[in-house]
XYZ file of C-alpha atoms in Angstrom:
514
model
C -39.858 -30.511 -11.188
C -37.604 -32.055 -8.538
C -38.415 -32.378 -4.840
C -34.776 -31.893 -3.816
C -31.529 -30.705 -5.367
C -27.952 -31.679 -4.563
C -24.661 -31.048 -6.349
C -23.861 -34.788 -6.203
C -26.026 -37.901 -5.757
C -24.274 -41.081 -4.599
C -25.857 -44.519 -4.725
C -24.276 -47.196 -2.538
C -23.432 -46.991 1.161
C -20.346 -49.170 1.377
C -16.678 -48.224 1.606
C -16.391 -46.383 -1.719
C -19.724 -44.559 -1.528
C -19.220 -43.421 2.061
C -15.683 -42.292 1.207
C -17.089 -40.309 -1.714
C -19.541 -38.552 0.607
C -16.760 -37.919 3.123
C -14.232 -36.461 0.674
C -16.871 -34.314 -1.017
C -17.899 -32.994 2.400
C -14.246 -32.235 3.124
C -14.338 -30.088 -0.024
C -17.518 -28.344 1.132
C -19.739 -30.108 -1.425
C -23.198 -31.262 -0.329
C -24.093 -34.770 -1.420
C -27.010 -37.120 -0.989
C -26.108 -40.783 -0.504
C -28.819 -43.422 -0.869
C -28.403 -47.065 0.146
C -31.193 -49.588 -0.318
C -30.267 -51.638 2.742
C -31.602 -50.323 6.052
C -28.158 -50.065 7.658
C -24.450 -50.627 7.143
C -23.685 -54.282 6.436
C -22.791 -56.399 9.499
C -20.305 -58.441 7.463
C -16.583 -57.645 7.934
C -15.776 -58.283 4.229
C -12.522 -56.355 3.556
C -10.399 -56.919 6.644
C -7.974 -54.018 6.482
C -7.525 -50.334 5.745
C -4.336 -50.007 3.721
C -1.561 -47.521 4.519
C -2.713 -45.388 1.581
C -6.281 -45.329 2.923
C -4.969 -44.408 6.368
C -2.858 -41.693 4.739
C -6.042 -40.183 3.270
C -7.916 -40.375 6.577
C -5.144 -38.837 8.704
C -5.739 -35.211 7.605
C -9.393 -35.681 8.562
C -8.330 -36.600 12.097
C -9.648 -40.157 11.781
C -6.498 -42.241 12.202
C -6.724 -42.706 15.977
C -10.446 -43.483 15.839
C -9.955 -46.072 13.093
C -7.065 -47.741 14.900
C -9.059 -47.846 18.141
C -11.782 -49.788 16.300
C -9.428 -52.467 14.961
C -10.707 -56.020 14.773
C -10.045 -57.964 18.022
C -6.716 -59.805 17.898
C -5.542 -57.535 15.075
C -2.503 -56.711 17.185
C -1.258 -60.258 16.734
C -1.203 -60.073 12.941
C -0.257 -63.703 12.496
C -2.226 -66.344 10.629
C -2.784 -69.835 12.014
C -3.325 -72.879 9.783
C -5.188 -75.845 11.273
C -7.218 -78.888 10.334
C -9.687 -77.492 12.877
C -9.390 -75.398 16.025
C -9.415 -78.575 18.100
C -7.306 -80.489 15.592
C -3.767 -80.411 14.235
C -1.838 -77.184 13.727
C -0.476 -77.050 10.200
C 1.413 -73.753 10.355
C 1.716 -70.323 11.931
C 3.092 -67.396 9.976
C 3.131 -63.613 9.963
C 0.292 -62.047 8.039
C 0.892 -59.406 5.381
C -0.937 -56.648 7.242
C 1.501 -55.237 9.756
C 2.330 -51.629 10.563
C 5.338 -51.747 8.254
C 5.371 -48.926 5.715
C 8.717 -49.616 4.010
C 9.588 -45.931 4.285
C 6.853 -44.975 1.829
C 4.384 -43.406 4.273
C 3.984 -42.029 7.784
C 1.325 -44.640 8.561
C 0.599 -48.328 8.096
C -2.060 -51.005 7.815
C -5.016 -51.035 10.196
C -6.697 -54.410 10.560
C -10.317 -53.351 10.619
C -13.336 -54.971 8.972
C -15.683 -52.895 6.862
C -18.369 -53.415 9.512
C -16.190 -51.359 11.873
C -14.691 -48.873 9.380
C -17.831 -47.867 7.501
C -19.695 -46.458 10.548
C -16.695 -44.190 11.200
C -16.698 -42.930 7.610
C -20.467 -42.407 7.750
C -20.385 -40.501 11.040
C -17.692 -38.076 9.887
C -19.332 -37.557 6.479
C -22.644 -36.717 8.177
C -20.853 -34.441 10.652
C -19.380 -32.510 7.717
C -22.759 -32.124 6.020
C -23.400 -35.206 3.869
C -27.012 -36.429 3.752
C -26.938 -40.225 4.222
C -30.194 -42.103 3.704
C -30.282 -45.842 4.322
C -33.363 -47.835 3.404
C -33.557 -45.688 0.276
C -32.977 -46.932 -3.262
C -32.369 -45.351 -6.622
C -35.290 -46.395 -8.820
C -34.250 -44.800 -12.097
C -32.324 -41.878 -13.470
C -31.779 -39.926 -16.654
C -29.140 -37.401 -17.513
C -29.038 -34.362 -19.748
C -26.453 -31.722 -20.584
C -26.967 -29.912 -17.268
C -27.382 -32.693 -14.730
C -29.077 -35.890 -13.595
C -32.704 -36.375 -12.594
C -33.261 -39.394 -10.345
C -36.213 -41.029 -8.656
C -35.482 -42.451 -5.210
C -37.765 -44.559 -3.028
C -37.976 -45.087 0.725
C -40.662 -46.342 3.078
C -42.669 -43.146 2.580
C -42.741 -43.387 -1.217
C -40.924 -41.935 -4.216
C -39.213 -38.564 -4.578
C -37.429 -36.834 -7.438
C -33.886 -35.595 -6.933
C -31.957 -33.305 -9.259
C -28.163 -33.484 -9.075
C -25.242 -32.175 -11.052
C -23.536 -35.582 -11.050
C -24.329 -39.183 -10.116
C -21.775 -41.477 -8.464
C -22.381 -45.197 -8.950
C -20.960 -46.981 -5.914
C -23.556 -49.725 -6.158
C -21.206 -52.701 -6.124
C -19.890 -55.306 -8.500
C -23.378 -56.094 -9.834
C -23.919 -52.406 -10.567
C -27.275 -51.842 -12.221
C -26.189 -48.319 -13.134
C -23.099 -49.568 -14.961
C -25.101 -52.204 -16.803
C -27.848 -49.715 -17.642
C -25.272 -47.403 -19.189
C -24.038 -50.258 -21.364
C -20.544 -50.220 -19.859
C -18.949 -53.639 -20.284
C -16.249 -55.249 -18.153
C -13.058 -57.154 -18.928
C -10.935 -59.571 -16.918
C -10.596 -63.195 -15.888
C -14.119 -63.352 -14.517
C -15.068 -65.642 -11.642
C -12.172 -67.406 -9.901
C -14.157 -68.817 -6.985
C -16.992 -68.159 -4.566
C -16.992 -67.790 -0.796
C -19.721 -67.830 1.849
C -19.685 -65.655 4.967
C -21.294 -67.010 8.127
C -21.682 -64.724 11.139
C -22.253 -66.768 14.279
C -21.961 -66.899 18.049
C -20.217 -69.773 19.819
C -18.092 -70.379 22.895
C -14.739 -71.242 21.300
C -12.441 -70.195 24.151
C -11.564 -73.791 25.064
C -10.614 -74.524 21.457
C -8.582 -71.334 21.066
C -6.602 -72.391 24.174
C -4.827 -69.053 24.566
C -3.415 -69.069 21.039
C -3.003 -65.621 19.539
C -3.943 -65.196 15.895
C -5.545 -62.645 13.617
C -7.068 -65.172 11.206
C -7.238 -68.955 11.179
C -7.191 -70.946 7.930
C -9.119 -74.218 8.322
C -8.744 -77.192 5.999
C -10.428 -80.577 6.470
C -12.738 -82.843 4.424
C -15.851 -80.989 5.642
C -14.789 -77.357 5.281
C -12.078 -75.176 3.729
C -12.173 -71.566 4.774
C -11.106 -68.741 7.046
C -12.147 -68.271 10.673
C -11.981 -64.864 12.358
C -12.918 -63.481 15.775
C -15.290 -60.482 15.811
C -15.479 -59.895 19.576
C -12.649 -59.553 22.077
C -14.089 -62.505 24.002
C -13.622 -65.865 22.274
C -17.034 -66.847 23.679
C -18.710 -64.218 21.475
C -19.156 -63.489 17.765
C -17.095 -65.080 14.999
C -17.077 -65.237 11.215
C -16.433 -68.297 9.067
C -15.799 -67.833 5.346
C -15.871 -71.276 3.678
C -15.083 -71.808 0.021
C -17.991 -72.877 -2.178
C -18.182 -75.195 -5.150
C -18.840 -73.711 -8.620
C -22.479 -72.693 -8.926
C -23.154 -72.718 -5.187
C -24.437 -69.718 -3.214
C -25.353 -69.199 0.426
C -28.978 -69.831 -0.526
C -28.101 -73.509 -1.013
C -27.350 -73.843 2.720
C -29.823 -74.025 5.589
C -28.958 -72.717 9.049
C -28.478 -76.332 10.087
C -25.945 -76.789 7.259
C -24.083 -73.681 8.433
C -24.011 -74.966 12.002
C -22.347 -78.162 10.764
C -19.740 -76.155 8.823
C -18.916 -74.166 11.965
C -18.670 -77.358 14.033
C -16.326 -78.862 11.439
C -14.118 -75.761 11.544
C -14.051 -75.872 15.341
C -13.526 -79.617 15.458
C -16.374 -79.998 17.932
C -19.446 -81.943 16.683
C -21.483 -80.946 19.755
C -20.704 -77.214 19.731
C -23.628 -74.887 20.456
C -23.833 -72.442 17.527
C -26.184 -69.530 16.889
C -26.240 -68.366 13.258
C -26.700 -64.589 12.895
C -26.369 -63.907 9.187
C -25.228 -65.676 6.023
C -24.172 -64.270 2.665
C -21.892 -65.160 -0.243
C -19.808 -63.352 -2.826
C -17.767 -63.959 -5.940
C -13.996 -63.998 -6.024
C -13.446 -62.505 -9.447
C -11.468 -60.099 -11.569
C -13.455 -57.617 -13.620
C -12.613 -54.028 -14.548
C -15.132 -51.774 -16.247
C -14.127 -50.731 -19.749
C -15.115 -47.169 -18.873
C -15.416 -45.350 -15.564
C -17.633 -42.552 -16.833
C -20.671 -41.939 -18.998
C -21.529 -38.257 -19.230
C -22.397 -37.069 -15.739
C -22.269 -40.546 -14.182
C -19.072 -41.924 -12.629
C -18.245 -45.419 -11.392
C -16.267 -45.863 -8.158
C -15.294 -48.906 -6.093
C -16.572 -52.361 -6.995
C -18.823 -51.005 -9.738
C -15.613 -49.945 -11.507
C -13.331 -52.814 -10.521
C -13.624 -56.166 -8.772
C -10.615 -58.212 -7.688
C -9.751 -61.079 -5.333
C -9.274 -60.085 -1.673
C -5.676 -61.265 -1.675
C -3.470 -58.267 -0.921
C -6.340 -56.218 0.517
C -6.315 -53.901 -2.510
C -9.927 -53.847 -3.747
C -11.941 -51.901 -1.167
C -9.026 -49.594 -0.524
C -8.733 -48.833 -4.236
C -12.348 -47.642 -4.101
C -11.438 -45.168 -1.359
C -8.694 -43.821 -3.613
C -11.139 -43.554 -6.541
C -13.317 -41.331 -4.378
C -10.375 -39.218 -3.250
C -9.211 -38.731 -6.844
C -12.659 -37.677 -8.031
C -13.921 -35.566 -5.102
C -11.589 -32.583 -5.504
C -12.132 -32.506 -9.245
C -15.901 -32.441 -8.870
C -15.614 -29.738 -6.198
C -13.564 -27.416 -8.412
C -15.774 -27.965 -11.452
C -18.917 -27.354 -9.409
C -17.410 -24.101 -8.109
C -16.471 -23.030 -11.632
C -12.776 -22.916 -10.754
C -11.881 -25.828 -13.055
C -12.817 -26.757 -16.600
C -15.284 -29.581 -17.137
C -12.468 -31.328 -19.015
C -10.785 -31.976 -15.661
C -13.346 -34.709 -15.030
C -12.032 -36.623 -18.044
C -8.845 -37.256 -16.077
C -10.693 -39.478 -13.580
C -11.100 -42.355 -16.019
C -7.769 -41.663 -17.713
C -5.950 -41.934 -14.378
C -7.890 -44.548 -12.455
C -8.803 -47.145 -15.090
C -5.219 -48.171 -16.026
C -4.297 -48.286 -12.329
C -7.306 -50.506 -11.598
C -6.203 -52.964 -14.286
C -2.663 -53.080 -12.899
C -3.748 -53.487 -9.273
C -6.368 -56.115 -10.125
C -3.665 -58.158 -11.808
C -1.544 -57.960 -8.657
C -4.477 -59.227 -6.577
C -4.999 -62.115 -9.013
C -1.313 -63.032 -8.894
C -1.475 -63.241 -5.105
C -4.633 -65.341 -5.333
C -3.058 -67.773 -7.792
C 0.021 -68.124 -5.605
C -2.073 -70.170 -3.198
C -2.058 -73.068 -5.648
C 1.305 -72.563 -7.297
C 2.336 -70.084 -9.938
C 4.171 -70.352 -13.202
C 7.310 -68.277 -13.642
C 5.874 -65.996 -16.313
C 3.076 -64.817 -14.009
C 5.361 -64.690 -10.974
C 7.656 -62.313 -12.845
C 4.835 -59.747 -12.865
C 4.482 -59.771 -9.086
C 5.331 -56.402 -7.534
C 5.968 -55.617 -3.850
C 3.140 -54.427 -1.653
C 4.507 -50.894 -1.249
C 4.751 -50.517 -5.029
C 1.136 -51.592 -5.535
C -0.064 -49.289 -2.748
C 1.975 -46.138 -3.340
C 3.689 -46.364 -6.718
C 0.813 -45.322 -9.002
C 1.809 -43.265 -12.035
C -0.723 -41.101 -13.865
C -0.358 -39.919 -17.437
C 1.202 -43.013 -18.995
C 0.659 -43.513 -22.703
C -2.176 -45.845 -23.833
C -1.006 -49.439 -23.760
C 1.718 -48.643 -21.231
C 3.433 -51.555 -19.528
C 3.157 -52.526 -15.884
C 6.303 -50.664 -14.847
C 4.970 -47.489 -16.468
C 1.851 -47.665 -14.262
C 3.274 -48.681 -10.894
C 6.844 -48.210 -9.726
C 8.867 -48.390 -6.534
C 7.728 -45.385 -4.454
C 11.158 -45.128 -2.840
C 12.626 -44.340 -6.239
C 10.105 -41.649 -7.136
C 11.450 -38.103 -7.163
C 8.398 -35.882 -7.332
C 7.808 -35.979 -11.085
C 4.376 -34.885 -12.365
C 1.874 -37.740 -12.289
C 3.422 -39.505 -9.302
C 2.422 -39.445 -5.650
C 4.444 -36.856 -3.729
C 7.198 -38.873 -2.017
C 6.997 -39.274 1.740
C 9.629 -37.483 3.806
C 10.754 -38.508 7.269
C 11.352 -34.827 8.046
C 7.902 -33.676 6.922
C 4.521 -35.399 6.864
C 3.825 -34.342 3.266
C 0.475 -36.122 3.057
C -0.667 -34.766 6.401
C -0.638 -31.379 4.635
C -3.207 -32.548 2.081
C -6.371 -31.048 3.594
C -8.347 -30.454 0.415
C -6.318 -27.737 -1.329
C -3.395 -27.635 -3.718
C -0.103 -27.520 -1.824
C 3.115 -25.777 -2.873
C 6.233 -27.244 -1.268
C 9.351 -25.097 -1.327
C 12.676 -24.966 0.446
C 12.168 -21.233 0.959
C 8.578 -20.027 0.948
C 9.501 -16.331 0.882
C 10.736 -16.640 -2.682
C 7.330 -17.947 -3.806
C 4.943 -15.966 -1.585
C 3.996 -13.324 -4.149
C 3.598 -15.967 -6.855
C 1.163 -17.902 -4.633
C -0.876 -14.756 -3.979
C -1.029 -13.909 -7.686
C -1.991 -17.452 -8.723
C -4.724 -17.681 -6.095
C -6.168 -14.306 -7.098
C -6.077 -15.181 -10.802
C -7.711 -18.622 -10.478
C -9.780 -18.472 -7.304
C -8.075 -21.673 -6.192
C -6.506 -21.801 -2.744
C -2.890 -22.921 -2.444
C -1.427 -23.988 0.896
C 2.254 -23.022 0.782
C 4.718 -24.833 3.059
C 8.447 -24.391 3.450
C 10.322 -27.668 3.924
C 13.779 -26.513 4.871
C 15.548 -29.863 4.905
C 18.203 -31.461 2.751
C 15.985 -34.535 2.554
C 13.357 -32.531 0.666
C 15.661 -30.952 -1.923
C 17.554 -34.223 -2.414
C 14.528 -36.510 -2.657
C 12.567 -34.185 -4.941
C 15.723 -33.269 -6.873
C 15.164 -29.514 -6.701
C 17.438 -26.656 -5.740
C 16.950 -24.248 -2.853
C 14.774 -21.985 -5.029
C 12.681 -24.745 -6.624
C 9.143 -25.816 -5.763
C 6.657 -28.643 -6.203
C 2.942 -28.109 -6.846
C 0.924 -30.991 -5.368
C -2.715 -31.684 -6.220
C -5.317 -32.122 -3.460
C -5.062 -35.907 -3.882
C -1.339 -35.884 -3.084
C -0.105 -36.337 -6.658
C 2.414 -33.959 -8.187
C 1.032 -31.493 -10.729
C 4.361 -29.825 -11.572
C 7.935 -29.493 -10.357
C 10.376 -26.595 -10.792
C 13.982 -27.440 -10.074
C 14.609 -23.711 -9.550
C 12.455 -20.605 -9.343
C 11.614 -19.322 -12.856
C 11.948 -15.620 -13.641
C 8.190 -15.321 -14.156
C 7.230 -17.434 -11.142
C 3.732 -15.955 -10.771
C 2.844 -16.615 -14.416
C 4.381 -20.090 -14.291
C 2.534 -21.098 -11.148
C -0.760 -19.656 -12.409
C -0.399 -21.426 -15.736
C 0.455 -24.785 -14.210
C -2.393 -24.476 -11.728
C -4.836 -23.777 -14.570
C -3.450 -26.698 -16.530
C -3.867 -28.999 -13.514
C -7.500 -27.868 -13.393
C -8.294 -28.987 -16.906
C -7.759 -25.813 -18.917
C -6.129 -26.567 -22.239
C -3.739 -23.633 -22.080
C -1.186 -23.060 -19.361
C -1.070 -19.287 -19.905
C -2.154 -16.796 -17.227
């Protein structure tokens, strides 16, 4: 007999797990999130929320709050290259993370470390009803046909939790994934990096220079230096590269002080070490994202180099893809088969995006032409995902230029300058039409027949009908995650039956009939 029951249990309190709790709460689904660490990690780790992540947070009213919490000096965006802060300048160039959206979205990059973003996600998830328990670990679990029984442990002892589904957001060394026997594929380890959080008065060495990140390269240290406080006399982070086989445990605080001094170019600098950790730079994608009632999201499903800023943000999108599906299945409005689409949609995309991150990582040391030919622009990697490709599909079948997309099923609904399409995605299906009156009765019938709410919006602009390639009587049915479920170039004679059938099909029912 269980002590507590929840529709969904989430293990892991980082970006993907917190996003899962947030998006489930947006759907009205109670979840319990357990995280073995006592609090959110102090390490910045991922340094940016991508335009797609910001697009998902906007309907929740979080965009302004996230932007206000940007990393100090984020507004500069440029990257400085030096031998040390006090030494020679080797270069100064624009960073990749600017507020440029290439016409694909209404929003852009936000340069914010996970240490600043995750508390915002946690606060809103808790506000909407999620139960977040830090200092609590998942001890073991077992699943059956009807749910998952888990034992969790905190300072007060062990408790049994019964849940309908378990979400494994427990990181790249996921014990849940390994326990399920799910293997991974990819290039494996490409490098290793240490993260040193420290306090030091570096204002004299900064000398008024404005930079977002500083790449340091000298005989003592190769790594990245970033400012965590607005005052250069405050907190900083140094991320030096490690040799194969090394971890942060091989370094004493005194060793770390010397690395910081080498990066600053000041052998007498007073340094206070706050925290030290290390992590692998690797490419691994799980060979399956689901086992029964257990789903992998974030780094437990896919690990990739930080180049491009894709990894953590892809975990947010995993959560967004899965949350609405779980919500509908839990309410009985969708078939259990709908949950099969999570792996079918997200796994091929993870492979494609991981490759793009690797390509950007390899570019640092030169790149052969064959690999370079597979490089795709940032906006394509962020917004051009295509669901429903055949097994073994090529790269261009999985990601494509979002500016060329025309609202076909399986693609993200194209952004319109005349209408914030993705601002309308507030948890329900959305029907976009050029004339809502022609579809009003069909929407009412479909909602009554399925129990699934549809938010209908008229977009009476030439841009809409031209971009989506529909006539004045056509319509586009968009899923809660912003991807197109179906498109009608004109209103069918049996619009109510058509809409009801397509809605049922989008919810995992094998037949599209009423």
